[in-house]
Coordinates of C-alpha atoms in Angstrom, one line a residue:
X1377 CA 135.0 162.0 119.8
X1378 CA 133.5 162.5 123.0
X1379 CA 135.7 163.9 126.0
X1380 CA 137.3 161.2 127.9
X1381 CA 136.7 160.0 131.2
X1382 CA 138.0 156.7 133.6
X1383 CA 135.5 154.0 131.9
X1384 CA 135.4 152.3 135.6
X1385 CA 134.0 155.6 137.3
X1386 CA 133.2 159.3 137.4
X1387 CA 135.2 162.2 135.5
X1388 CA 138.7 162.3 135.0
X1389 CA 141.5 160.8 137.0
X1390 CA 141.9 162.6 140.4
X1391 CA 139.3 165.0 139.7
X1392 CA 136.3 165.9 141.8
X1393 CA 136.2 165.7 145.8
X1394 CA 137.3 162.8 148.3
X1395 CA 135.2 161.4 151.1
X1396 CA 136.9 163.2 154.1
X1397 CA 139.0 161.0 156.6
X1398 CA 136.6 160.4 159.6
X1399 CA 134.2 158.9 156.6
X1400 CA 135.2 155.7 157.8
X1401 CA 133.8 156.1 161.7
X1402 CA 130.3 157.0 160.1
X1403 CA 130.6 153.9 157.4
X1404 CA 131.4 151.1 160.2
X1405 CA 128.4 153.2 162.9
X1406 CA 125.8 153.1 160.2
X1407 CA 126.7 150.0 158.1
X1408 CA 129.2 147.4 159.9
X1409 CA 132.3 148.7 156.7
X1410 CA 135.3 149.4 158.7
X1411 CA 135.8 151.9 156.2
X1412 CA 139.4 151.0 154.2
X1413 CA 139.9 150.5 150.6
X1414 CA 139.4 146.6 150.2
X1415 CA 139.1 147.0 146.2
X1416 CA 140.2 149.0 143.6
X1417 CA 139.2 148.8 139.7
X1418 CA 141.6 147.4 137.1
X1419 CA 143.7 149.2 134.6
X1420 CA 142.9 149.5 131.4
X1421 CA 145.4 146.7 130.5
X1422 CA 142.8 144.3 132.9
X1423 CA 139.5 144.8 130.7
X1424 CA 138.3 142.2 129.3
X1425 CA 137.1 142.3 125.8
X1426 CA 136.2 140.0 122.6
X1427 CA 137.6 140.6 119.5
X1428 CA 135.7 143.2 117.4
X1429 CA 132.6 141.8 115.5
X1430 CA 131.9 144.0 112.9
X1431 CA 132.6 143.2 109.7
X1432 CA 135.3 144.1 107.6
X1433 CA 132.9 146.0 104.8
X1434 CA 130.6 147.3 107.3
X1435 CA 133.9 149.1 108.8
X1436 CA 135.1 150.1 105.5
X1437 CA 131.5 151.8 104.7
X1438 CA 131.5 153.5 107.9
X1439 CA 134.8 154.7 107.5
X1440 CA 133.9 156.0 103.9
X1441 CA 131.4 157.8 105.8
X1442 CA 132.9 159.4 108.8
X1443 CA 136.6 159.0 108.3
X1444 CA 139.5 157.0 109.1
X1445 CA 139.6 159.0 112.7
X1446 CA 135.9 158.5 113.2
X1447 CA 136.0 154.4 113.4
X1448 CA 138.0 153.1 116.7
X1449 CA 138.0 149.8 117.8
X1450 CA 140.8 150.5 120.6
X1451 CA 140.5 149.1 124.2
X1452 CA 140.0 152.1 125.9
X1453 CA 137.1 153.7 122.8
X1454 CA 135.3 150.5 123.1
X1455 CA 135.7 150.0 127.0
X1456 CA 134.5 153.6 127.9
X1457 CA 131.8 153.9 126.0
X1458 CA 130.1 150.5 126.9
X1459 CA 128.2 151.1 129.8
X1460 CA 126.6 154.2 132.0
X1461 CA 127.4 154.9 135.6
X1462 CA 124.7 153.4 137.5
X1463 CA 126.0 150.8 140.5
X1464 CA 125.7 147.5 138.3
X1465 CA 127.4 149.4 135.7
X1466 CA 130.2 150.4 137.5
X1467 CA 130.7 147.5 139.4
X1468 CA 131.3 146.0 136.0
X1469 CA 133.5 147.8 134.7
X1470 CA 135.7 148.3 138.1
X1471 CA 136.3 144.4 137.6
X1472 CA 137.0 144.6 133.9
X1473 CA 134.3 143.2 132.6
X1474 CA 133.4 144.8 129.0
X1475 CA 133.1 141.8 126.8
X1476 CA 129.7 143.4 125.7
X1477 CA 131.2 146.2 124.7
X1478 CA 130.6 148.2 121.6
X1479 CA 132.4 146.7 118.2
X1480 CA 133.6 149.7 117.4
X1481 CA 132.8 153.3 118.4
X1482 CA 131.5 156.0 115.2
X1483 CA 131.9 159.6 115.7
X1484 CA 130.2 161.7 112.9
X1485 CA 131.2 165.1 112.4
X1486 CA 127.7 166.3 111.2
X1487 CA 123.8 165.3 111.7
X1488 CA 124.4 164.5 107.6
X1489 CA 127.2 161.7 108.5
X1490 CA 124.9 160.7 111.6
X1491 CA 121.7 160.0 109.7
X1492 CA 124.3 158.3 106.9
X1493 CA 125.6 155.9 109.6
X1494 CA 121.9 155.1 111.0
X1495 CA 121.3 154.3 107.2
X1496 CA 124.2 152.5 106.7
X1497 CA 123.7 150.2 110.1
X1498 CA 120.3 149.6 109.3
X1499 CA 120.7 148.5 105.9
X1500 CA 123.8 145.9 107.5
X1501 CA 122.0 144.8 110.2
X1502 CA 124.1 146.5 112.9
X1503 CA 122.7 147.6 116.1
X1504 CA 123.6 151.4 117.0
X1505 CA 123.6 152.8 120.5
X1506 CA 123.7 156.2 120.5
X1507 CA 126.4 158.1 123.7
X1508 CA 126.2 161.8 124.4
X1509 CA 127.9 162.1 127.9
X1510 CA 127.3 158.6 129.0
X1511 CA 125.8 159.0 132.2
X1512 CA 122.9 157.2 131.9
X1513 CA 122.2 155.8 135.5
X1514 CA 119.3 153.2 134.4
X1515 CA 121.0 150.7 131.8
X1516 CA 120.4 153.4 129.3
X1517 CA 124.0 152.3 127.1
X1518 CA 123.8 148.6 128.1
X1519 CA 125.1 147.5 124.9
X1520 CA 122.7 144.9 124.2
X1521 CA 122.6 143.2 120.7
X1522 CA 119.6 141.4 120.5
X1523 CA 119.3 139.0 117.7
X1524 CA 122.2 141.5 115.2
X1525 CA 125.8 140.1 115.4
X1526 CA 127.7 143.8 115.8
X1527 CA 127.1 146.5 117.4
X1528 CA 128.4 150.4 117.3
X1529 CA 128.7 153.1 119.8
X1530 CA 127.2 156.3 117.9
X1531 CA 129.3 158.9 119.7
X1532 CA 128.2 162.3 119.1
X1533 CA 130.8 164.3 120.6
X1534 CA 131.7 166.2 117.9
X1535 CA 128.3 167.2 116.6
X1536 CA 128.4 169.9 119.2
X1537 CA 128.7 173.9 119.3
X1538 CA 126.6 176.6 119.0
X1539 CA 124.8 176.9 116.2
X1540 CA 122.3 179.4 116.4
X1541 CA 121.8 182.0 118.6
X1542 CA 118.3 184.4 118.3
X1543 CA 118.7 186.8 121.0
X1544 CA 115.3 188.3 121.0
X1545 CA 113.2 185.3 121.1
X1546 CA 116.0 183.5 123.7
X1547 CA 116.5 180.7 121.2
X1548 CA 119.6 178.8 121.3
X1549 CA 120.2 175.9 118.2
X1550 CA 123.4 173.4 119.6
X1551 CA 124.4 170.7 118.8
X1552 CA 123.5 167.6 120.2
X1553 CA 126.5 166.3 121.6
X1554 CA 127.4 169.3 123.1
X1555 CA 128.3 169.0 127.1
X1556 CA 126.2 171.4 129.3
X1557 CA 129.2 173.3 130.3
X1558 CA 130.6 173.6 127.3
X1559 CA 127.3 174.9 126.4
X1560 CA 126.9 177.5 129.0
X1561 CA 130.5 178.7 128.4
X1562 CA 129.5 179.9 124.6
X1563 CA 126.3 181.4 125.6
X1564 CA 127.6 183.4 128.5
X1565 CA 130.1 184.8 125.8
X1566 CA 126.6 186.7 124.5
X1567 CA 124.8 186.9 128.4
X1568 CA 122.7 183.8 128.3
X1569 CA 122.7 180.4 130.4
X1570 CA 120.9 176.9 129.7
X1571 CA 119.8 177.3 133.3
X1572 CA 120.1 173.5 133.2
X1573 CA 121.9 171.7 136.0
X1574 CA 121.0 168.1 137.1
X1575 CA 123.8 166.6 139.2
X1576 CA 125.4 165.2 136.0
X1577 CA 126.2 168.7 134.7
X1578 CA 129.8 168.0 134.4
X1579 CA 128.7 165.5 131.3
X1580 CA 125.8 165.4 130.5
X1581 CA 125.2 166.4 127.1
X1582 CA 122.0 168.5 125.5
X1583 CA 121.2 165.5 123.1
X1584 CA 121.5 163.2 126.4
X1585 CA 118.9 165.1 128.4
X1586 CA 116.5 165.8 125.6
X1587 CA 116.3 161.9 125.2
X1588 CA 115.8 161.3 128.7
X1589 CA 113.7 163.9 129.5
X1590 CA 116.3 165.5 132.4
X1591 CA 115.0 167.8 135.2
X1592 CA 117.5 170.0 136.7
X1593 CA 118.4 171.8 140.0
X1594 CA 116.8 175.1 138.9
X1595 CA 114.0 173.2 136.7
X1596 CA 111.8 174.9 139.2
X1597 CA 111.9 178.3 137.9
X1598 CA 113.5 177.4 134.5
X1599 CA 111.1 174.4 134.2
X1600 CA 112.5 170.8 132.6
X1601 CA 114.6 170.0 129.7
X1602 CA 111.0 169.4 127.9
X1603 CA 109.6 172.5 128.7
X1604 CA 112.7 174.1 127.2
X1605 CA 112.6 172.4 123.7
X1606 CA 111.3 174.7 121.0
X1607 CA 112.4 172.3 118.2
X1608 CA 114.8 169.6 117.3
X1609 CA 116.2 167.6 114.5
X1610 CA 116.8 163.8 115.1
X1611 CA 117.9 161.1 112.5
X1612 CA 116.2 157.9 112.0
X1613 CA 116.4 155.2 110.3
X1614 CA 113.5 155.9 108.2
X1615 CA 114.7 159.7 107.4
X1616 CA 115.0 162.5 110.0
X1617 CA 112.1 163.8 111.9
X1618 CA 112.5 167.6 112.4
X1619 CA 110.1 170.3 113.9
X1620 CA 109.6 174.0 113.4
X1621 CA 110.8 176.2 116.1
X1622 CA 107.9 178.2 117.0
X1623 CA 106.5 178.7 120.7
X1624 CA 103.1 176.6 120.4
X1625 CA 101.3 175.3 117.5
X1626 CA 97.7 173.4 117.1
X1627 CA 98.8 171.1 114.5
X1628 CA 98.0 167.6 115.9
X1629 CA 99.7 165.7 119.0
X1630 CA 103.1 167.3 119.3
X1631 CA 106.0 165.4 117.1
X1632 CA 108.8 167.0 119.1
X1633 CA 107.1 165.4 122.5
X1634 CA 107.6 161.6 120.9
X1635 CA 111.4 162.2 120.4
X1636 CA 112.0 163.6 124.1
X1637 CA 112.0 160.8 126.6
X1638 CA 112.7 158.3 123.2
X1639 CA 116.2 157.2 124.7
X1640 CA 117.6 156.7 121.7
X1641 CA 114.8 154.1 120.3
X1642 CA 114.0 156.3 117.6
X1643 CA 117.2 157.5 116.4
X1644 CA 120.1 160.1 117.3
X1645 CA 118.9 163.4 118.1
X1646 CA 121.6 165.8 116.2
X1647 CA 120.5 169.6 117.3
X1648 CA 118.0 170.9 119.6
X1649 CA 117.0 174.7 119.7
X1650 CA 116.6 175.1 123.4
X1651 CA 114.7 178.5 124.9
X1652 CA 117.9 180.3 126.7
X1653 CA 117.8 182.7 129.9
X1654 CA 119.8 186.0 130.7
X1655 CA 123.2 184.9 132.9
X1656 CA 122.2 185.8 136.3
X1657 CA 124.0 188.5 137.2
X1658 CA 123.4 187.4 141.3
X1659 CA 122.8 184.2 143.4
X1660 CA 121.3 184.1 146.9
X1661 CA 121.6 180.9 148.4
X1662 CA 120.7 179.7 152.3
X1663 CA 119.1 177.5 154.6
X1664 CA 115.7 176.8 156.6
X1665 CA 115.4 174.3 159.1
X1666 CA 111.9 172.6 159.8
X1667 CA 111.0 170.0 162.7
X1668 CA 109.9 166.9 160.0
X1669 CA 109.8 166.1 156.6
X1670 CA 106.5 166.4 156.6
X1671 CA 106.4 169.7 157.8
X1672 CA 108.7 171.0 155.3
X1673 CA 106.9 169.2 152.5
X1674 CA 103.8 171.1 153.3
X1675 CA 105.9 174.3 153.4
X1676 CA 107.6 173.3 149.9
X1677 CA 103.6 173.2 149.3
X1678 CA 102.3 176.2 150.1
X1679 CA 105.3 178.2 148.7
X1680 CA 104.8 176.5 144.8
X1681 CA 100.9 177.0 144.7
X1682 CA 101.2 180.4 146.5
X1683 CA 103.4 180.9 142.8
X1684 CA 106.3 182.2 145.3
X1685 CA 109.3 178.9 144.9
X1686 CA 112.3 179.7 145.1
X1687 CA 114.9 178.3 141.7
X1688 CA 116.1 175.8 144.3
X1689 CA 114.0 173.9 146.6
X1690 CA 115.8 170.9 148.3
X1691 CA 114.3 169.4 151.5
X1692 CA 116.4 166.5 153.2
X1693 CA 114.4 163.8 155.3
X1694 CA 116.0 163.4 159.4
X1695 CA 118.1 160.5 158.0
X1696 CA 119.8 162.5 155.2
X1697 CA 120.2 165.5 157.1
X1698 CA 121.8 163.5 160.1
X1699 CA 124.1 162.0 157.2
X1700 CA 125.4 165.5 156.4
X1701 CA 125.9 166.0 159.6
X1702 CA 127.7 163.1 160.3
X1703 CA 129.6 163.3 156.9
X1704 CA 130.8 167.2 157.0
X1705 CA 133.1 167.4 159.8
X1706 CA 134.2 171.4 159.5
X1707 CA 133.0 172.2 156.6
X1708 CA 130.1 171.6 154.2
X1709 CA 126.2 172.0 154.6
X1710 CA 125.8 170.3 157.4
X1711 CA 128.8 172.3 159.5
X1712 CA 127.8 175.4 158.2
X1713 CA 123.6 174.6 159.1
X1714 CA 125.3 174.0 162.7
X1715 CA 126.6 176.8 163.2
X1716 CA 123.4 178.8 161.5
X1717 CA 121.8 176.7 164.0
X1718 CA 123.9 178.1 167.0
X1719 CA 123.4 181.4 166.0
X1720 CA 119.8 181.3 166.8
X1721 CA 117.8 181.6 169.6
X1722 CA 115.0 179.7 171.3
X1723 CA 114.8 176.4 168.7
X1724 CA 115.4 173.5 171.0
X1725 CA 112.7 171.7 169.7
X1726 CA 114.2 171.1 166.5
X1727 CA 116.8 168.8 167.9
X1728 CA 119.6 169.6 165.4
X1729 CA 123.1 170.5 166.7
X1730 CA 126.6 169.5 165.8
X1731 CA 126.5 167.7 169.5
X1732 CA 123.6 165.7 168.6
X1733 CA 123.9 165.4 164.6
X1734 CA 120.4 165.3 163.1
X1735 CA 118.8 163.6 165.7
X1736 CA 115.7 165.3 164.3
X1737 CA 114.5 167.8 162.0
X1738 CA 115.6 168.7 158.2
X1739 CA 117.4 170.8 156.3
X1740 CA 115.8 173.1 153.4
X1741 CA 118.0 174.6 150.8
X1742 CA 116.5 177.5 148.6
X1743 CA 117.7 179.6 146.3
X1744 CA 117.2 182.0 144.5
X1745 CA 119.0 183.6 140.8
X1746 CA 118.7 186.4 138.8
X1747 CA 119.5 190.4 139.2
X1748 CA 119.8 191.4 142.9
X1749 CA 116.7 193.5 143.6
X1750 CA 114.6 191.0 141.8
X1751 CA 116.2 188.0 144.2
X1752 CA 114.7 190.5 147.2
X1753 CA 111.3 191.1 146.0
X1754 CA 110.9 187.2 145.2
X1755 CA 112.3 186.3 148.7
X1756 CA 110.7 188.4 151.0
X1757 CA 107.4 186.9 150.5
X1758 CA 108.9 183.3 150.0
X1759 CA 110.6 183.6 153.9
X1760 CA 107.5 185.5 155.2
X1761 CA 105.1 182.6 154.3
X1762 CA 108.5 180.0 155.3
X1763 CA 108.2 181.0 158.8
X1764 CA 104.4 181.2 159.5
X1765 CA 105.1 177.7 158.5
X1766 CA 107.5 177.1 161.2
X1767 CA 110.8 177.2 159.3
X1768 CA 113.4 178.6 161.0
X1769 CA 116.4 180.6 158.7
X1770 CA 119.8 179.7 159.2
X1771 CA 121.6 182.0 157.4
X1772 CA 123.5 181.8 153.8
X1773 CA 126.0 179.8 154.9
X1774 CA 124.4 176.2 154.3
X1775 CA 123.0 177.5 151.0
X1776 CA 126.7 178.1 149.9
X1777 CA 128.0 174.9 151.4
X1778 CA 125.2 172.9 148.9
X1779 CA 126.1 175.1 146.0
X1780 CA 129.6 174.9 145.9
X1781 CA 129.5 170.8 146.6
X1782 CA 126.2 170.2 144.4
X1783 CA 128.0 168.2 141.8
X1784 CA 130.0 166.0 144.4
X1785 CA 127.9 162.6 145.0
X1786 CA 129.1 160.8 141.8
X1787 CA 132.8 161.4 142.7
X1788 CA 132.6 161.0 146.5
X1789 CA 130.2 156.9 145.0
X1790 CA 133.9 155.8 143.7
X1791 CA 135.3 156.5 147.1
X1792 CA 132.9 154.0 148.4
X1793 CA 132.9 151.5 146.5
X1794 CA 136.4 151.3 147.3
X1795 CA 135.4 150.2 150.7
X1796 CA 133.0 147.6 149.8
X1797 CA 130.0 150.0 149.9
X1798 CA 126.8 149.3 148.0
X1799 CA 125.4 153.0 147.1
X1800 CA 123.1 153.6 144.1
X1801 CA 119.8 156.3 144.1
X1802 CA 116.1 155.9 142.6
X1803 CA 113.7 158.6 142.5
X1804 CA 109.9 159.0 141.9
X1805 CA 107.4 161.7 141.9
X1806 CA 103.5 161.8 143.7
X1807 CA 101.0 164.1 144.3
X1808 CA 101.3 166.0 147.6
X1809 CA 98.7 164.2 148.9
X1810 CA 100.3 160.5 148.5
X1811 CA 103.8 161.8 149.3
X1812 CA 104.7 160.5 152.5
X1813 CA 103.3 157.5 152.3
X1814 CA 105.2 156.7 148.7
X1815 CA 108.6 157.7 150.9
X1816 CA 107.2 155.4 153.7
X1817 CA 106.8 152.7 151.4
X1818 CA 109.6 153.0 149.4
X1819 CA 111.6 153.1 152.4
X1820 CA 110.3 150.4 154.0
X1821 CA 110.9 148.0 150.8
X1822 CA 114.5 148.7 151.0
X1823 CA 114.9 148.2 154.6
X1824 CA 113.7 144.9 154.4
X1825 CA 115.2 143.6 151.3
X1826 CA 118.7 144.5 152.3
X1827 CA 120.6 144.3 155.4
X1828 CA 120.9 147.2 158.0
X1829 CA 121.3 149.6 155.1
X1830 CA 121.0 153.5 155.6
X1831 CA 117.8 154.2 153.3
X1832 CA 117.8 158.9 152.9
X1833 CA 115.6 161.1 150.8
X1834 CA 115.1 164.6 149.6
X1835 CA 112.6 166.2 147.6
X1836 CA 114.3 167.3 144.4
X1837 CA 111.8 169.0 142.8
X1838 CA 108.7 170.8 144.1
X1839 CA 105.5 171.5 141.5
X1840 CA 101.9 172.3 142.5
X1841 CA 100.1 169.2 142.3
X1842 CA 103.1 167.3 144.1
X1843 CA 107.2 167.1 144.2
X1844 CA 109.6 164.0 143.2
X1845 CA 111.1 161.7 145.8
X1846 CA 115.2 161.2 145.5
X1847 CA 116.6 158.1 147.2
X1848 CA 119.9 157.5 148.2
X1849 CA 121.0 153.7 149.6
X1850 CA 123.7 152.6 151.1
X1851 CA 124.4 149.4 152.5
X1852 CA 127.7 146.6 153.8
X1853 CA 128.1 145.4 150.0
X1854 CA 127.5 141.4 149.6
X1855 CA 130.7 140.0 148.3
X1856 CA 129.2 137.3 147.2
X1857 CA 127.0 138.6 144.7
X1858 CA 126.7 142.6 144.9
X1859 CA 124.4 142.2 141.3
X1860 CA 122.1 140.4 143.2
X1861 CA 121.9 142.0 146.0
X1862 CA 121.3 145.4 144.7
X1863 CA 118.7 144.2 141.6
X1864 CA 116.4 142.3 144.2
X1865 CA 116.1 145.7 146.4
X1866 CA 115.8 147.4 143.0
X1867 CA 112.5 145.3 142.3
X1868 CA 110.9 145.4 145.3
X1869 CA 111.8 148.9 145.5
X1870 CA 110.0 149.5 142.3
X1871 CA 107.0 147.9 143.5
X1872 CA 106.5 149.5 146.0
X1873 CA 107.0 152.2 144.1
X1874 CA 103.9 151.1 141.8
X1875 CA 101.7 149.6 144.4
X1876 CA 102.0 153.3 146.1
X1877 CA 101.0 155.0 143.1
X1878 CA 104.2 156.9 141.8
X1879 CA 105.9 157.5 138.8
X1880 CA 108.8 154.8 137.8
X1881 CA 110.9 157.8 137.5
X1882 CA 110.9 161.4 137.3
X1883 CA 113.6 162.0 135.9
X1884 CA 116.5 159.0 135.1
X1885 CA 114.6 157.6 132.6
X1886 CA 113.5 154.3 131.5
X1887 CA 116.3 152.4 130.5
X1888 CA 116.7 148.8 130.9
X1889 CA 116.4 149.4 134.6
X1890 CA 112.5 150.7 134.6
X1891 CA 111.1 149.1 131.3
X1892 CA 110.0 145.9 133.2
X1893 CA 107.2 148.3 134.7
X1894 CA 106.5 150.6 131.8
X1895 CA 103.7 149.3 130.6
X1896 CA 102.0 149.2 133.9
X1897 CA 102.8 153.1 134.0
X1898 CA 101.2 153.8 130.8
X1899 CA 99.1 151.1 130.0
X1900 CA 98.8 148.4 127.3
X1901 CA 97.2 150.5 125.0
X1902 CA 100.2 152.9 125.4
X1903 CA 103.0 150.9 125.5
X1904 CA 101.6 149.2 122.0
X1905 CA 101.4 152.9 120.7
X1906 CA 105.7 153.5 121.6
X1907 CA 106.0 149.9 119.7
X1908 CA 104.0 150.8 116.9
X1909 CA 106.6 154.2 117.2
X1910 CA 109.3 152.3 117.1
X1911 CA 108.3 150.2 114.1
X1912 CA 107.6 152.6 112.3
X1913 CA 110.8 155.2 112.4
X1914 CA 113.2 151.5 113.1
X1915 CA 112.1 149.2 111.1
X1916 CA 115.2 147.0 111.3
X1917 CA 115.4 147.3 115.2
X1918 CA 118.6 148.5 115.3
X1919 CA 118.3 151.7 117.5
X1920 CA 119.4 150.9 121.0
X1921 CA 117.9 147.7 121.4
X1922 CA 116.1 146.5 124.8
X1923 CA 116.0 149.9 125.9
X1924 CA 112.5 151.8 126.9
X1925 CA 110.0 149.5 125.1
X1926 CA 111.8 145.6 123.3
X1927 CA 113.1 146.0 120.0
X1928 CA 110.3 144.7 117.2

């Protein structure tokens, strides 16, 4: 089965980084929290659960199928597999509550064993969710039954491994349950990387991010998990639904394209052959500082349709770069950018010191991957046009700061809500032309539906015709009702984001979270066309019900 993690938070017990000790005179500045720990979640022995609902011959057949190893009904397989890791999961699960949780969790060993337990649940009218790395951040794993009496956990951690490796044509087959390090680690064995690394790296797994249709940290030079698939195999209850893995092909609307983005509403995607990239043999990593967002959106601009981005590309409004600031102390981007910052000469005007903390101006991370004289013929001309557009260079230091803590914010979220700290992200994506004024609105929605919170952005992910938006919210928690507190700003949140024009998200997925607003995204005529989908590869309903469009 999969890897196992706390169910109540990120990773494994004491691993990943701490908030650091003057955390708490920024958290009662900014918010009113003094800063201790006033909760912590419960054991294991504290979870709530009902008694398993699946019946006894449904277990049996299962178990005929998989093995006796590959059925567990245990406190801690049902509890950490029954919800992702956004805020209102987690808040959940700190308190115990898992009573939804799965019946039972099934672990095939094979895609033949996954598309026999599909069958098999369909055929007894048991609903099947299926878990890669389980850090679905939009209600992607609520385990919702619908009108079916028992539901399973599909885990697909041990359909995983390298399957296929085609050096020349830089085609990798793996499994679908296979975590993205894991992943890199057998094809660096041969010279080759994913060169996929959204901020859930440490778990995610390749199945997880074909279905949600992941963009990573370098997906601006290695492109999106979608522009990666040359073919997959996924099982569904009405057979499997494979492609051919060649490079392009004119043979109708594009079958692979339904399954990514299909969040498990089709069925369980068991191996995807993935275009690979050489391991980078160098990495040059800094910072640029700019005097506003918007000036350093318009630089993120020029650089993308000049066809000169850097593999990295991460601009942080004034608010988030004063909260690294604030947050670092001695060491980390922000401490580093400072002293890049005193290092140069004649930039007053950008207001940014570690004596007045982002009081003004942003911080731009770029980087940059590959052999070493290829990283200097791609950056020269990137930093010529960076500074004709006002950027100033701080130095490498900031770049290796980000690097080095890019995987952090999950852990550093269980820290806060120790201390009674409401902190959850959204994201969204506009043309360059309706940028700021989606962040504007955006912004503006959350400052007015919750109280004095701290409301940061960056842009994640620069293209030519516009970049993604990344949120970050914190706020005093309500200790009354912290679920209602966080799904009202949620909704307005969201409509501002569609009254602005953006996409619902662009790159967390649908989920339970976004599907409210789906079918103003794409339309009634599109939103009938996923049901009709749906219908037609789930007839029974049983694949991850409630999730992306409602189960027929």
């Amino acid at each position: 089965m999969s890897r196992e993690g706390v169910f109540w938070g990120w990773g494994e017990p004491g691993a990943g980084p701490s908030l650091p000790g003057h955390a708490a005179t920024f958290l009662r500045a900014e918010l009113g929290v003094e800063g201790a720990v006033v909760s912590r979640p419960v054991g294991l022995e504290g979870v709530r659960l009902r008694a398993p609902a699946l019946p006894g011959g449904v277990r049996e057949r299962l178990t005929g199928i998989v093995g006796t190893g590959g059925v567990r009904d245990d406190a801690a397989a049902r509890a950490g597999r029954c919800r992702g890791k956004s805020y209102l999961d987690l808040l959940r699960q700190r308190a115990g509550d898992c009573e939804d949780a799965p019946d039972a969790v099934v672990a095939p060993a094979d895609a033949r064993e996954v598309q026999q337990v599909i069958a098999a649940c369909s055929e007894e009218g048991v609903a099947v969710v299926p878990y890669g790395g389980g850090t679905s951040v939009v209600g992607g794993l609520e385990p919702l039954r619908g009108r079916f009496g028992a539901l399973i956990s599909l885990d697909l951690g041990r359909v995983e491994g390298l399957l296929d490796l085609d050096e020349r044509s830089r085609t990798a087959w793996l499994g679908a349950g296979t975590r993205l390090p894991e992943a890199d680690q057998a094809l660096g064995r041969r010279g080759c990387t994913l060169g996929h690394t959204p901020q859930s790296y440490e778990w995610a797994s390749v199945g997880g991010c074909v279905a949600t249709r992941s963009a990573g940290q370098t997906s601006g030079a290695r492109g999106r998990i979608e522009d990666n698939v040359v073919a997959l195999r996924c099982a569904t209850p009405a057979g499997e639904l494979a492609t051919l893995p060649v490079p392009a092909t004119a043979a109708g609307p594009s079958l692979k394209e339904l399954v990514i983005g299909s969040e498990g509403t089709l069925g369980a995607i068991t191996s995807v052959a993935l275009r690979v990239f050489p391991r980078p043999s160098a990495r040059r990593y800094e910072g640029w500082f700019v005097h506003s967002f918007g000036e350093g959106a318009d630089a993120l601009r020029q650089l993308v349709q000049a066809g000169l981005a850097p593999d990295v590309a991460r601009l942080s409004d004034e608010a988030e770069t004063r909260m690294a600031f604030a947050l670092a102390g001695t060491g980390g981007v922000a401490a580093e950018a400072g002293r890049g910052l005193l290092r140069l000469r004649g930039i007053a005007s950008l207001r940014v010191s570690p004596a007045s903390p982002g009081a003004g101006g942003c911080v731009l991370i770029c980087g940059w991957e590959g052999d070493a004289d290829a990283i200097a013929r791609r950056r020269a001309p990137a930093a010529r046009l960076l500074r004709r557009a006002g950027a100033i260079a701080g130095g490498r230091g900031p770049g290796r700061a980000w690097l080095a803590s890019r995987y952090a914010g999950p852990h550093l979220r269980d820290d806060l809500l120790d201390r009674g700290v409401l902190v959850e992200t959204l994201e969204t994506a506009a043309s360059w032309s309706n940028l700021e004024r989606l962040r504007a609105a955006v912004t503006r929605a959350l400052e007015g539906a919750l109280a004095a919170p701290l409301v940061v952005c960056h842009v994640s992910h620069a293209y030519a015709t516009g970049a993604s938006l990344y949120f970050t919210v914190l706020a005093a928690q309500d200790r009354t009702d912290p679920f209602a507190q966080w799904r009202g700003a949620k909704r307005v949140a969201t409509d501002a984001i569609v009254a602005a024009g953006g996409t619902i998200t662009h790159h967390h997925a649908v989920g339970t979270d976004h599907a409210p607003w789906l079918s103003e995204e794409v339309g009634p005529l599109g939103h009938d066309l996923l049901r009709v989908l749906r219908e037609r590869c789930d007839p029974a309903g049983i694949m991850n019900p409630g999730k992306l469009v409602a189960a027929v």
